[in-house]
Amino acid sequence: MAPESHRRDRCEAAGNGGSIAARKDNNPAVMAPREAPMYTRDNPSPEYLEMVRMYETMHEEGEQSAGKSGKDTFPGKMLINHAADIRAMITHTGARSILDYGAGKGLAYQQSDIRVTPQLTADSIQSYWGVDDIRCYDPGYEPFSTLPDQQYDGVISTDVLEHITEPDVPWIIEEMFSYARRFVFANVACFPAVKNLPNGQNAHCTLHPPEWWAGLVHGIAMRHTDISYRLVMSTKTGARKKMGLSKKRRTVYHTVERLL
């Protein structure tokens, strides 16, 4: 026989569940909680569609409030900050092809003599990674807006996910894993952006602590158990600027990964 405390827990759970069910049956006015709609690639949220339109405008017209032209807005050069981490995943998995999901204008791939670290300069990102093929995808930038129709060994996403409307983040991450044959790499900023969108909203529209992102990605990765992944999340320490004065804020990186 089970211990008394265990029997009591089970009975209380069953009793509560039964009473709730009885109330629903006897009182049609008592409804079950309404589930949030599940958005997908074929059925994204209205906020996602509006966000893509805003990014299309900013790619064309620039960030007017900051005096940036279209060509200088979302250039995709922040990728260089993560080139070494991505190379490590490429080396570990033997990847030969890469999909950059949310590449912006992808200008990092056009640069030469790239300073990867203070001690290392590479001829180009592609030569540094040693891969055969790099494909850029970004729904907000017309030249790269066509959705890929094949898988790639590695899928990378740098400084992207925090820009996605929160109801759509799960299907975006699911899509990234679905495009990957060997690995997924993503980094996420867990603090507000410097820039705002045309509607006045901060560009980092999905802000959560590292634990939230790690749990979400882990849950999705468990449906893709043959794919390695590395998720790098960054937070800021120190007080924010107040009345024009602040101490230098430090960026702290938090990494979770599964290497197969």
PDB file of C-alpha atoms in Angstrom:
ATOM      1  CA  MET A   1       0.000   0.000   0.000  1.00  0.00           C
ATOM      2  CA  ALA A   2       1.233   3.499  -0.822  1.00  0.00           C
ATOM      3  CA  PRO A   3       2.228   5.822   2.050  1.00  0.00           C
ATOM      4  CA  GLU A   4      -0.662   7.818   3.496  1.00  0.00           C
ATOM      5  CA  SER A   5       0.687  11.136   2.209  1.00  0.00           C
ATOM      6  CA  HIS A   6       0.894   9.788  -1.352  1.00  0.00           C
ATOM      7  CA  ARG A   7      -2.653   8.409  -1.196  1.00  0.00           C
ATOM      8  CA  ARG A   8      -3.908  11.756   0.102  1.00  0.00           C
ATOM      9  CA  ASP A   9      -2.246  13.708  -2.698  1.00  0.00           C
ATOM     10  CA  ARG A  10      -3.766  11.479  -5.353  1.00  0.00           C
ATOM     11  CA  CYS A  11      -7.225  11.615  -3.794  1.00  0.00           C
ATOM     12  CA  GLU A  12      -7.136  15.389  -3.430  1.00  0.00           C
ATOM     13  CA  ALA A  13      -6.056  15.783  -7.040  1.00  0.00           C
ATOM     14  CA  ALA A  14      -8.774  13.446  -8.247  1.00  0.00           C
ATOM     15  CA  GLY A  15     -11.358  15.147  -6.058  1.00  0.00           C
ATOM     16  CA  ASN A  16     -10.496  18.615  -7.283  1.00  0.00           C
ATOM     17  CA  GLY A  17     -10.508  17.503 -10.897  1.00  0.00           C
ATOM     18  CA  GLY A  18     -13.887  15.823 -10.438  1.00  0.00           C
ATOM     19  CA  SER A  19     -15.457  18.874  -8.842  1.00  0.00           C
ATOM     20  CA  ILE A  20     -14.230  21.142 -11.642  1.00  0.00           C
ATOM     21  CA  ALA A  21     -15.613  18.770 -14.249  1.00  0.00           C
ATOM     22  CA  ALA A  22     -18.939  18.656 -12.418  1.00  0.00           C
ATOM     23  CA  ARG A  23     -19.187  22.425 -12.319  1.00  0.00           C
ATOM     24  CA  LYS A  24     -18.570  22.639 -16.071  1.00  0.00           C
ATOM     25  CA  ASP A  25     -21.204  19.985 -16.772  1.00  0.00           C
ATOM     26  CA  ASN A  26     -23.816  21.529 -14.524  1.00  0.00           C
ATOM     27  CA  ASN A  27     -23.236  25.153 -15.416  1.00  0.00           C
ATOM     28  CA  PRO A  28     -22.788  25.950 -19.113  1.00  0.00           C
ATOM     29  CA  ALA A  29     -21.719  29.461 -18.184  1.00  0.00           C
ATOM     30  CA  VAL A  30     -18.505  28.099 -16.639  1.00  0.00           C
ATOM     31  CA  MET A  31     -16.178  27.678 -19.616  1.00  0.00           C
ATOM     32  CA  ALA A  32     -12.770  26.016 -19.817  1.00  0.00           C
ATOM     33  CA  PRO A  33      -9.885  28.486 -20.105  1.00  0.00           C
ATOM     34  CA  ARG A  34      -9.460  29.610 -23.684  1.00  0.00           C
ATOM     35  CA  GLU A  35      -6.117  28.589 -25.138  1.00  0.00           C
ATOM     36  CA  ALA A  36      -3.936  31.163 -26.850  1.00  0.00           C
ATOM     37  CA  PRO A  37      -3.952  30.763 -30.634  1.00  0.00           C
ATOM     38  CA  MET A  38      -1.112  28.717 -32.070  1.00  0.00           C
ATOM     39  CA  TYR A  39       0.626  30.710 -34.764  1.00  0.00           C
ATOM     40  CA  THR A  40       2.614  29.093 -37.578  1.00  0.00           C
ATOM     41  CA  ARG A  41       4.452  29.979 -40.771  1.00  0.00           C
ATOM     42  CA  ASP A  42       1.141  29.667 -42.633  1.00  0.00           C
ATOM     43  CA  ASN A  43      -0.749  31.526 -39.927  1.00  0.00           C
ATOM     44  CA  PRO A  44       1.549  34.111 -38.293  1.00  0.00           C
ATOM     45  CA  SER A  45       0.210  36.640 -35.832  1.00  0.00           C
ATOM     46  CA  PRO A  46      -1.024  40.024 -37.093  1.00  0.00           C
ATOM     47  CA  GLU A  47       1.762  41.611 -35.033  1.00  0.00           C
ATOM     48  CA  TYR A  48       4.357  39.558 -36.909  1.00  0.00           C
ATOM     49  CA  LEU A  49       3.036  40.706 -40.280  1.00  0.00           C
ATOM     50  CA  GLU A  50       3.098  44.317 -39.110  1.00  0.00           C
ATOM     51  CA  MET A  51       6.635  43.847 -37.783  1.00  0.00           C
ATOM     52  CA  VAL A  52       7.845  42.528 -41.153  1.00  0.00           C
ATOM     53  CA  ARG A  53       6.296  45.541 -42.886  1.00  0.00           C
ATOM     54  CA  MET A  54       8.117  47.891 -40.502  1.00  0.00           C
ATOM     55  CA  TYR A  55      11.436  46.169 -41.158  1.00  0.00           C
ATOM     56  CA  GLU A  56      10.838  46.360 -44.898  1.00  0.00           C
ATOM     57  CA  THR A  57      10.338  50.109 -44.518  1.00  0.00           C
ATOM     58  CA  MET A  58      13.443  50.534 -42.375  1.00  0.00           C
ATOM     59  CA  HIS A  59      15.583  48.546 -44.802  1.00  0.00           C
ATOM     60  CA  GLU A  60      14.443  50.913 -47.550  1.00  0.00           C
ATOM     61  CA  GLU A  61      14.192  54.255 -45.779  1.00  0.00           C
ATOM     62  CA  GLY A  62      16.589  53.771 -42.876  1.00  0.00           C
ATOM     63  CA  GLU A  63      16.262  54.644 -39.214  1.00  0.00           C
ATOM     64  CA  GLN A  64      15.185  58.247 -39.591  1.00  0.00           C
ATOM     65  CA  SER A  65      15.169  59.065 -35.880  1.00  0.00           C
ATOM     66  CA  ALA A  66      18.876  58.153 -35.717  1.00  0.00           C
ATOM     67  CA  GLY A  67      19.774  59.726 -39.051  1.00  0.00           C
ATOM     68  CA  LYS A  68      20.713  56.363 -40.600  1.00  0.00           C
ATOM     69  CA  SER A  69      20.183  55.673 -44.278  1.00  0.00           C
ATOM     70  CA  GLY A  70      18.622  52.485 -45.562  1.00  0.00           C
ATOM     71  CA  LYS A  71      21.969  50.968 -46.500  1.00  0.00           C
ATOM     72  CA  ASP A  72      23.266  51.492 -42.943  1.00  0.00           C
ATOM     73  CA  THR A  73      20.212  50.004 -41.223  1.00  0.00           C
ATOM     74  CA  PHE A  74      20.366  46.318 -40.238  1.00  0.00           C
ATOM     75  CA  PRO A  75      23.541  45.679 -42.269  1.00  0.00           C
ATOM     76  CA  GLY A  76      24.127  42.254 -40.724  1.00  0.00           C
ATOM     77  CA  LYS A  77      27.650  43.011 -39.535  1.00  0.00           C
ATOM     78  CA  MET A  78      27.047  41.951 -35.918  1.00  0.00           C
ATOM     79  CA  LEU A  79      27.531  38.409 -37.184  1.00  0.00           C
ATOM     80  CA  ILE A  80      31.295  38.936 -36.925  1.00  0.00           C
ATOM     81  CA  ASN A  81      31.023  39.036 -33.122  1.00  0.00           C
ATOM     82  CA  HIS A  82      29.830  35.423 -33.195  1.00  0.00           C
ATOM     83  CA  ALA A  83      31.977  34.088 -36.037  1.00  0.00           C
ATOM     84  CA  ALA A  84      34.296  32.129 -33.716  1.00  0.00           C
ATOM     85  CA  ASP A  85      31.413  30.446 -31.859  1.00  0.00           C
ATOM     86  CA  ILE A  86      29.793  29.503 -35.167  1.00  0.00           C
ATOM     87  CA  ARG A  87      33.081  28.164 -36.496  1.00  0.00           C
ATOM     88  CA  ALA A  88      33.333  25.942 -33.432  1.00  0.00           C
ATOM     89  CA  MET A  89      29.917  24.450 -34.229  1.00  0.00           C
ATOM     90  CA  ILE A  90      30.899  23.987 -37.879  1.00  0.00           C
ATOM     91  CA  THR A  91      34.086  22.200 -36.871  1.00  0.00           C
ATOM     92  CA  HIS A  92      32.296  20.011 -34.332  1.00  0.00           C
ATOM     93  CA  THR A  93      29.582  18.897 -36.755  1.00  0.00           C
ATOM     94  CA  GLY A  94      31.497  18.902 -40.047  1.00  0.00           C
ATOM     95  CA  ALA A  95      28.961  21.283 -41.602  1.00  0.00           C
ATOM     96  CA  ARG A  96      29.534  22.390 -45.199  1.00  0.00           C
ATOM     97  CA  SER A  97      26.482  24.595 -45.792  1.00  0.00           C
ATOM     98  CA  ILE A  98      24.970  27.404 -43.702  1.00  0.00           C
ATOM     99  CA  LEU A  99      21.593  29.159 -43.629  1.00  0.00           C
ATOM    100  CA  ASP A 100      21.759  32.590 -41.988  1.00  0.00           C
ATOM    101  CA  TYR A 101      18.206  33.043 -40.705  1.00  0.00           C
ATOM    102  CA  GLY A 102      17.527  36.769 -40.268  1.00  0.00           C
ATOM    103  CA  ALA A 103      20.683  37.911 -42.023  1.00  0.00           C
ATOM    104  CA  GLY A 104      19.735  41.550 -42.507  1.00  0.00           C
ATOM    105  CA  LYS A 105      21.626  42.813 -45.556  1.00  0.00           C
ATOM    106  CA  GLY A 106      24.320  40.193 -44.999  1.00  0.00           C
ATOM    107  CA  LEU A 107      27.153  42.703 -45.472  1.00  0.00           C
ATOM    108  CA  ALA A 108      29.514  40.739 -43.215  1.00  0.00           C
ATOM    109  CA  TYR A 109      29.819  38.168 -45.986  1.00  0.00           C
ATOM    110  CA  GLN A 110      31.039  40.827 -48.401  1.00  0.00           C
ATOM    111  CA  GLN A 111      33.814  42.100 -46.142  1.00  0.00           C
ATOM    112  CA  SER A 112      37.449  41.117 -46.442  1.00  0.00           C
ATOM    113  CA  ASP A 113      40.280  41.182 -43.896  1.00  0.00           C
ATOM    114  CA  ILE A 114      37.866  40.594 -41.048  1.00  0.00           C
ATOM    115  CA  ARG A 115      39.161  40.999 -37.499  1.00  0.00           C
ATOM    116  CA  VAL A 116      37.651  37.922 -35.875  1.00  0.00           C
ATOM    117  CA  THR A 117      39.649  38.348 -32.659  1.00  0.00           C
ATOM    118  CA  PRO A 118      42.349  40.849 -31.658  1.00  0.00           C
ATOM    119  CA  GLN A 119      44.887  38.203 -32.667  1.00  0.00           C
ATOM    120  CA  LEU A 120      43.212  36.829 -35.806  1.00  0.00           C
ATOM    121  CA  THR A 121      42.267  38.381 -39.136  1.00  0.00           C
ATOM    122  CA  ALA A 122      40.446  36.277 -41.739  1.00  0.00           C
ATOM    123  CA  ASP A 123      40.221  36.825 -45.478  1.00  0.00           C
ATOM    124  CA  SER A 124      36.440  36.429 -45.310  1.00  0.00           C
ATOM    125  CA  ILE A 125      33.748  34.849 -43.175  1.00  0.00           C
ATOM    126  CA  GLN A 126      33.297  31.987 -45.644  1.00  0.00           C
ATOM    127  CA  SER A 127      37.008  31.180 -45.796  1.00  0.00           C
ATOM    128  CA  TYR A 128      37.258  31.397 -42.001  1.00  0.00           C
ATOM    129  CA  TRP A 129      34.380  28.948 -41.601  1.00  0.00           C
ATOM    130  CA  GLY A 130      35.602  26.696 -44.411  1.00  0.00           C
ATOM    131  CA  VAL A 131      32.128  26.043 -45.809  1.00  0.00           C
ATOM    132  CA  ASP A 132      30.980  25.615 -49.403  1.00  0.00           C
ATOM    133  CA  ASP A 133      27.648  27.430 -49.314  1.00  0.00           C
ATOM    134  CA  ILE A 134      26.065  30.272 -47.319  1.00  0.00           C
ATOM    135  CA  ARG A 135      22.428  31.236 -47.871  1.00  0.00           C
ATOM    136  CA  CYS A 136      20.925  34.425 -46.420  1.00  0.00           C
ATOM    137  CA  TYR A 137      17.263  34.696 -45.480  1.00  0.00           C
ATOM    138  CA  ASP A 138      15.511  37.750 -44.060  1.00  0.00           C
ATOM    139  CA  PRO A 139      11.775  38.406 -44.547  1.00  0.00           C
ATOM    140  CA  GLY A 140      12.271  42.153 -44.090  1.00  0.00           C
ATOM    141  CA  TYR A 141      14.924  42.549 -46.811  1.00  0.00           C
ATOM    142  CA  GLU A 142      13.567  41.981 -50.312  1.00  0.00           C
ATOM    143  CA  PRO A 143      16.713  40.424 -51.902  1.00  0.00           C
ATOM    144  CA  PHE A 144      16.746  37.726 -49.194  1.00  0.00           C
ATOM    145  CA  SER A 145      13.009  37.433 -48.538  1.00  0.00           C
ATOM    146  CA  THR A 146      12.371  34.166 -50.413  1.00  0.00           C
ATOM    147  CA  LEU A 147      11.909  31.319 -47.964  1.00  0.00           C
ATOM    148  CA  PRO A 148      14.499  28.548 -48.450  1.00  0.00           C
ATOM    149  CA  ASP A 149      13.234  25.307 -49.970  1.00  0.00           C
ATOM    150  CA  GLN A 150      15.935  22.962 -48.684  1.00  0.00           C
ATOM    151  CA  GLN A 151      17.838  22.030 -45.540  1.00  0.00           C
ATOM    152  CA  TYR A 152      21.322  23.217 -44.620  1.00  0.00           C
ATOM    153  CA  ASP A 153      23.925  21.601 -42.399  1.00  0.00           C
ATOM    154  CA  GLY A 154      23.889  24.550 -40.023  1.00  0.00           C
ATOM    155  CA  VAL A 155      21.302  27.238 -39.287  1.00  0.00           C
ATOM    156  CA  ILE A 156      22.502  30.402 -37.568  1.00  0.00           C
ATOM    157  CA  SER A 157      20.561  33.359 -36.203  1.00  0.00           C
ATOM    158  CA  THR A 158      22.441  36.288 -34.688  1.00  0.00           C
ATOM    159  CA  ASP A 159      20.679  39.186 -32.960  1.00  0.00           C
ATOM    160  CA  VAL A 160      17.323  38.146 -34.397  1.00  0.00           C
ATOM    161  CA  LEU A 161      15.039  36.259 -32.016  1.00  0.00           C
ATOM    162  CA  GLU A 162      14.547  39.154 -29.579  1.00  0.00           C
ATOM    163  CA  HIS A 163      13.255  41.185 -32.552  1.00  0.00           C
ATOM    164  CA  ILE A 164      10.479  38.651 -33.234  1.00  0.00           C
ATOM    165  CA  THR A 165       6.993  39.241 -31.865  1.00  0.00           C
ATOM    166  CA  GLU A 166       6.591  36.952 -28.859  1.00  0.00           C
ATOM    167  CA  PRO A 167       3.619  34.853 -30.082  1.00  0.00           C
ATOM    168  CA  ASP A 168       5.686  33.885 -33.132  1.00  0.00           C
ATOM    169  CA  VAL A 169       8.988  33.057 -31.464  1.00  0.00           C
ATOM    170  CA  PRO A 170       8.131  29.337 -30.964  1.00  0.00           C
ATOM    171  CA  TRP A 171       7.317  28.618 -34.600  1.00  0.00           C
ATOM    172  CA  ILE A 172      10.322  30.629 -35.772  1.00  0.00           C
ATOM    173  CA  ILE A 173      12.661  28.507 -33.615  1.00  0.00           C
ATOM    174  CA  GLU A 174      10.874  25.341 -34.735  1.00  0.00           C
ATOM    175  CA  GLU A 175      11.410  26.395 -38.345  1.00  0.00           C
ATOM    176  CA  MET A 176      15.108  26.994 -37.717  1.00  0.00           C
ATOM    177  CA  PHE A 177      15.523  23.467 -36.354  1.00  0.00           C
ATOM    178  CA  SER A 178      13.531  22.056 -39.261  1.00  0.00           C
ATOM    179  CA  TYR A 179      15.939  23.637 -41.740  1.00  0.00           C
ATOM    180  CA  ALA A 180      19.003  22.197 -39.973  1.00  0.00           C
ATOM    181  CA  ARG A 181      20.661  18.877 -40.740  1.00  0.00           C
ATOM    182  CA  ARG A 182      23.414  19.128 -38.098  1.00  0.00           C
ATOM    183  CA  PHE A 183      23.276  22.192 -35.858  1.00  0.00           C
ATOM    184  CA  VAL A 184      21.511  25.403 -34.853  1.00  0.00           C
ATOM    185  CA  PHE A 185      23.299  28.424 -33.399  1.00  0.00           C
ATOM    186  CA  ALA A 186      21.480  31.451 -32.025  1.00  0.00           C
ATOM    187  CA  ASN A 187      22.264  34.383 -29.795  1.00  0.00           C
ATOM    188  CA  VAL A 188      19.723  36.524 -27.975  1.00  0.00           C
ATOM    189  CA  ALA A 189      20.021  39.890 -26.252  1.00  0.00           C
ATOM    190  CA  CYS A 190      18.042  39.982 -23.000  1.00  0.00           C
ATOM    191  CA  PHE A 191      17.972  43.772 -22.668  1.00  0.00           C
ATOM    192  CA  PRO A 192      16.330  46.670 -24.558  1.00  0.00           C
ATOM    193  CA  ALA A 193      17.758  47.811 -27.872  1.00  0.00           C
ATOM    194  CA  VAL A 194      19.102  51.278 -28.565  1.00  0.00           C
ATOM    195  CA  LYS A 195      16.766  51.708 -31.536  1.00  0.00           C
ATOM    196  CA  ASN A 196      12.995  51.884 -31.730  1.00  0.00           C
ATOM    197  CA  LEU A 197      10.684  50.748 -34.501  1.00  0.00           C
ATOM    198  CA  PRO A 198       8.602  53.231 -36.516  1.00  0.00           C
ATOM    199  CA  ASN A 199       5.621  52.561 -34.239  1.00  0.00           C
ATOM    200  CA  GLY A 200       7.672  53.656 -31.220  1.00  0.00           C
ATOM    201  CA  GLN A 201       8.140  50.151 -29.841  1.00  0.00           C
ATOM    202  CA  ASN A 202      11.608  49.054 -28.787  1.00  0.00           C
ATOM    203  CA  ALA A 203      13.244  46.909 -31.456  1.00  0.00           C
ATOM    204  CA  HIS A 204      13.811  44.140 -28.888  1.00  0.00           C
ATOM    205  CA  CYS A 205      10.121  43.390 -28.611  1.00  0.00           C
ATOM    206  CA  THR A 206      10.522  40.031 -26.833  1.00  0.00           C
ATOM    207  CA  LEU A 207      12.468  40.563 -23.617  1.00  0.00           C
ATOM    208  CA  HIS A 208      12.956  37.695 -21.194  1.00  0.00           C
ATOM    209  CA  PRO A 209      15.726  36.440 -18.898  1.00  0.00           C
ATOM    210  CA  PRO A 210      18.093  33.707 -20.114  1.00  0.00           C
ATOM    211  CA  GLU A 211      16.136  31.010 -18.256  1.00  0.00           C
ATOM    212  CA  TRP A 212      13.052  31.708 -20.366  1.00  0.00           C
ATOM    213  CA  TRP A 213      14.930  31.448 -23.648  1.00  0.00           C
ATOM    214  CA  ALA A 214      16.865  28.370 -22.546  1.00  0.00           C
ATOM    215  CA  GLY A 215      13.667  26.566 -21.569  1.00  0.00           C
ATOM    216  CA  LEU A 216      11.886  27.447 -24.797  1.00  0.00           C
ATOM    217  CA  VAL A 217      14.763  26.342 -27.034  1.00  0.00           C
ATOM    218  CA  HIS A 218      15.325  23.171 -25.020  1.00  0.00           C
ATOM    219  CA  GLY A 219      11.688  22.169 -25.394  1.00  0.00           C
ATOM    220  CA  ILE A 220      11.781  22.620 -29.157  1.00  0.00           C
ATOM    221  CA  ALA A 221      15.189  20.939 -29.462  1.00  0.00           C
ATOM    222  CA  MET A 222      13.743  17.840 -27.790  1.00  0.00           C
ATOM    223  CA  ARG A 223      11.670  17.338 -30.937  1.00  0.00           C
ATOM    224  CA  HIS A 224      14.896  17.378 -32.973  1.00  0.00           C
ATOM    225  CA  THR A 225      17.139  15.052 -31.002  1.00  0.00           C
ATOM    226  CA  ASP A 226      19.613  14.554 -33.858  1.00  0.00           C
ATOM    227  CA  ILE A 227      20.510  18.279 -34.035  1.00  0.00           C
ATOM    228  CA  SER A 228      23.258  19.921 -31.989  1.00  0.00           C
ATOM    229  CA  TYR A 229      22.590  23.448 -30.775  1.00  0.00           C
ATOM    230  CA  ARG A 230      24.222  26.324 -28.976  1.00  0.00           C
ATOM    231  CA  LEU A 231      22.244  29.243 -27.552  1.00  0.00           C
ATOM    232  CA  VAL A 232      24.153  32.289 -26.328  1.00  0.00           C
ATOM    233  CA  MET A 233      22.180  34.823 -24.287  1.00  0.00           C
ATOM    234  CA  SER A 234      23.533  38.184 -23.201  1.00  0.00           C
ATOM    235  CA  THR A 235      22.549  40.360 -20.272  1.00  0.00           C
ATOM    236  CA  LYS A 236      23.789  43.729 -19.017  1.00  0.00           C
ATOM    237  CA  THR A 237      25.095  44.447 -15.538  1.00  0.00           C
ATOM    238  CA  GLY A 238      25.293  47.794 -13.770  1.00  0.00           C
ATOM    239  CA  ALA A 239      22.867  50.679 -13.484  1.00  0.00           C
ATOM    240  CA  ARG A 240      21.300  52.210 -16.570  1.00  0.00           C
ATOM    241  CA  LYS A 241      22.194  55.738 -17.527  1.00  0.00           C
ATOM    242  CA  LYS A 242      20.383  58.282 -15.385  1.00  0.00           C
ATOM    243  CA  MET A 243      20.563  62.049 -15.795  1.00  0.00           C
ATOM    244  CA  GLY A 244      23.339  61.613 -18.333  1.00  0.00           C
ATOM    245  CA  LEU A 245      25.610  59.685 -15.959  1.00  0.00           C
ATOM    246  CA  SER A 246      26.250  55.974 -15.618  1.00  0.00           C
ATOM    247  CA  LYS A 247      28.942  53.494 -14.849  1.00  0.00           C
ATOM    248  CA  LYS A 248      30.110  51.387 -17.742  1.00  0.00           C
ATOM    249  CA  ARG A 249      27.702  48.494 -18.174  1.00  0.00           C
ATOM    250  CA  ARG A 250      29.196  45.072 -18.728  1.00  0.00           C
ATOM    251  CA  THR A 251      27.826  42.395 -21.030  1.00  0.00           C
ATOM    252  CA  VAL A 252      27.543  38.930 -19.502  1.00  0.00           C
ATOM    253  CA  TYR A 253      27.071  35.863 -21.699  1.00  0.00           C
ATOM    254  CA  HIS A 254      25.095  32.776 -20.728  1.00  0.00           C
ATOM    255  CA  THR A 255      25.444  29.672 -22.914  1.00  0.00           C
ATOM    256  CA  VAL A 256      23.420  26.469 -23.096  1.00  0.00           C
ATOM    257  CA  GLU A 257      24.201  23.806 -25.645  1.00  0.00           C
ATOM    258  CA  ARG A 258      23.746  20.224 -26.749  1.00  0.00           C
ATOM    259  CA  LEU A 259      26.639  18.809 -28.728  1.00  0.00           C
ATOM    260  CA  LEU A 260      26.123  15.467 -30.430  1.00  0.00           C
TER     261      LEU A 260
END
